[in-house]
Amino acid sequence: MGMSKFGPVVVWLACATSAYAEAPLKGKVQDREVWITIGTDALAPVRTALSGQGLRLAAPTFEKGGVAVLRVSESQVEKLSGAMHQGLNRCAGFIAHDSQAEAVAAAEAAHQPQTLGMALAASYTLNNAASVNALLADIQEINIRNTINSLSTNWTNRYYNVQNGADASTWLKNQWTTLANGRSDIKVEFFTHSWKQSSVIATIQGSTHPNEVVVLGGHLDSINQSNPSTGVAPGADDDASGIASVTEIFRVAVAKGYKPARTVKFMAYAGEEVGLYGSKAIANSFKSAGTNVVGVLQLDMTNYKGSSYDFAMVTDNTNAQLNAFTTSLISKYQPGLSYTNITCGYGCSDHASWTAAGYPASMPFEATMSTDNKSIHTPNDTLSVTAGNANNSVKFAKLGASFLAELAKGATTGNTPPPVDSGGGGTLPTASYDSTYKAPRCASAGIGCDSGTLLNGRGTMSPSEANAPNTIAAAACADSSKGTYRTDESNERIRVSTPDGTTLAAGKTVTVEATVYAYSTTADKLDLYYSASATSPSWKLIGTYSPSSTGLTTLSASYTLPTGGVQVVRARFRYNGSASSCTAGDYIDHDDLVFAVQ
Ligand code: BES
Ligand code: ZN
């Protein structure tokens, strides 16, 4: 969400129940509209709470997997925050977006089918035990306790847009710089934002796979829900405990001479409590740069043991395969410990920003939803709630350290690094719309190219396909606009990749995946074509495929890349008819993906 479009006021009232009893919304003509994603479970109670104030909540325009997309006015967002708090005893619990397309994309990503299956499974291996165990042996509770103590007693208001919040970033950056101990392969930097507080990022350059990135993070900011700017917000659990866990992982990595094969980034996000601002800015900038993030671990609240389970895996807005990998780490490296699954019902922490940007993320949490720490967002979120110790966070620091050494591979001093699977974890460079080619394009040759959400929709069916029909200028081909989105046919996404994670080059066999929304398994057909040139295309049929299920489903095929610097793949998803690279007709969607080849 761009801070510029609608100011921070939107979410800083997240839990401020005092601020919403004011003039009704009708007649506020200058009110800007925003789009929100919200858990469907929250709709009824929020609607009831709002109607108590004479306000009506619009019907969702899109719903999927427990997440709804709604249009609201900017001023209504404030009332919605209050209503969430009143109706659900939950803070905010929705994410505001600039556009409907962005909101729908976020809802989609929250429950995306796992189309990255094979590549991910191949690279999530457990074969680095010697290095993991060297790291785990050195994790110390006292260090975690000291960091929580410093943050929660010296920086008792880490709100994202006040000077204290900014100063807390500087303090942490200095801490991490000291821990880096002058190593030339490590740098510690600010990621600055349009508000006062900066995010902090410590990077250990990967020795052999520097372009593949592993992220471990937590949020640096805190909030006093009834007085955000000046109230006392120690945030010992939420989230000094996560920052302290990440800090201890970073410390042991350096202390044990750990040299990761993949690049590792330790992150302390600014502005999580006001709407995941910092992580969203970072994840989106990585996406724009085409950075290949193979896995993200979010540690938000680690020191309070709410239930008998040691870990609760958040299963919404996270990646199922990365979650499976994370629980396999628990079973292998902390075998006495237990875990369960929970859902937040909305993007409750920074993992959701990474998921929305198309990256695999996991968030192991300290409690179940009914047993969560009730002191958060108040002056009472102090270390005394957890008896003055950081025992519970040790488990999370160990989990994070095992995540680090098994995902980034490489080795600690004296240990032999295991082989690193290629394939980059399944995340591919993301295309962006190219107004010259008139289709999504990856301008430089990488391990593949992913249209991401750019091809969602068909023609002007609401919500419409952005830049429809997304077919190359040299072979434009219209879409039908007939029917209803996500009931009738649409091609939603195209990915092209090398199965071995090497760069796209002439002569290599590549996998093409098309994610379609199918109406029928018998009448619907996918025609896939390729052309060596995107400027003077000559289409070759890869094949015609039938969806094996209705709804969202991914079909894949392979072909050998010809010679040509700028190539293109076309997906034509049709209802009845026969194979053709371009024949318009009812319910037919044509989409192209342009990509560079070496
Ligand atoms: N750490 C919390 C999220 C949380 C709280 C998860 C309790 C599970 C149980 C986080 O810092 C937070 O408060 N998030 C906001 C998100 C919103 C601003 C988008 C929330 O949940 O209201
Ligand atoms: Zn938090």
mmCIF file of N, CA, C and O in Angstrom, residues 15 158 208 400 441:
data_model
loop_
_atom_site.group_PDB
_atom_site.id
_atom_site.type_symbol
_atom_site.label_atom_id
_atom_site.label_comp_id
_atom_site.label_asym_id
_atom_site.label_seq_id
_atom_site.Cartn_x
_atom_site.Cartn_y
_atom_site.Cartn_z
ATOM 1 N N CYS A 15 -6.543 -0.159 16.812
ATOM 2 C CA CYS A 15 -7.223 -0.656 17.998
ATOM 3 C C CYS A 15 -7.732 0.467 18.875
ATOM 4 O O CYS A 15 -8.046 0.271 20.033
ATOM 5 N N ARG A 158 8.053 2.302 20.089
ATOM 6 C CA ARG A 158 8.738 2.086 18.814
ATOM 7 C C ARG A 158 7.758 2.265 17.656
ATOM 8 O O ARG A 158 7.842 1.598 16.640
ATOM 9 N N THR A 208 28.108 -19.557 -2.906
ATOM 10 C CA THR A 208 28.017 -20.193 -4.224
ATOM 11 C C THR A 208 26.695 -19.908 -4.947
ATOM 12 O O THR A 208 26.607 -20.064 -6.155
ATOM 13 N N GLY A 400 14.764 -21.152 14.000
ATOM 14 C CA GLY A 400 15.257 -20.221 12.982
ATOM 15 C C GLY A 400 16.662 -20.576 12.521
ATOM 16 O O GLY A 400 16.980 -20.483 11.334
ATOM 17 N N ARG A 441 6.486 -9.232 -19.510
ATOM 18 C CA ARG A 441 7.790 -9.563 -20.084
ATOM 19 C C ARG A 441 8.870 -9.637 -19.007
ATOM 20 O O ARG A 441 8.903 -8.804 -18.102
#
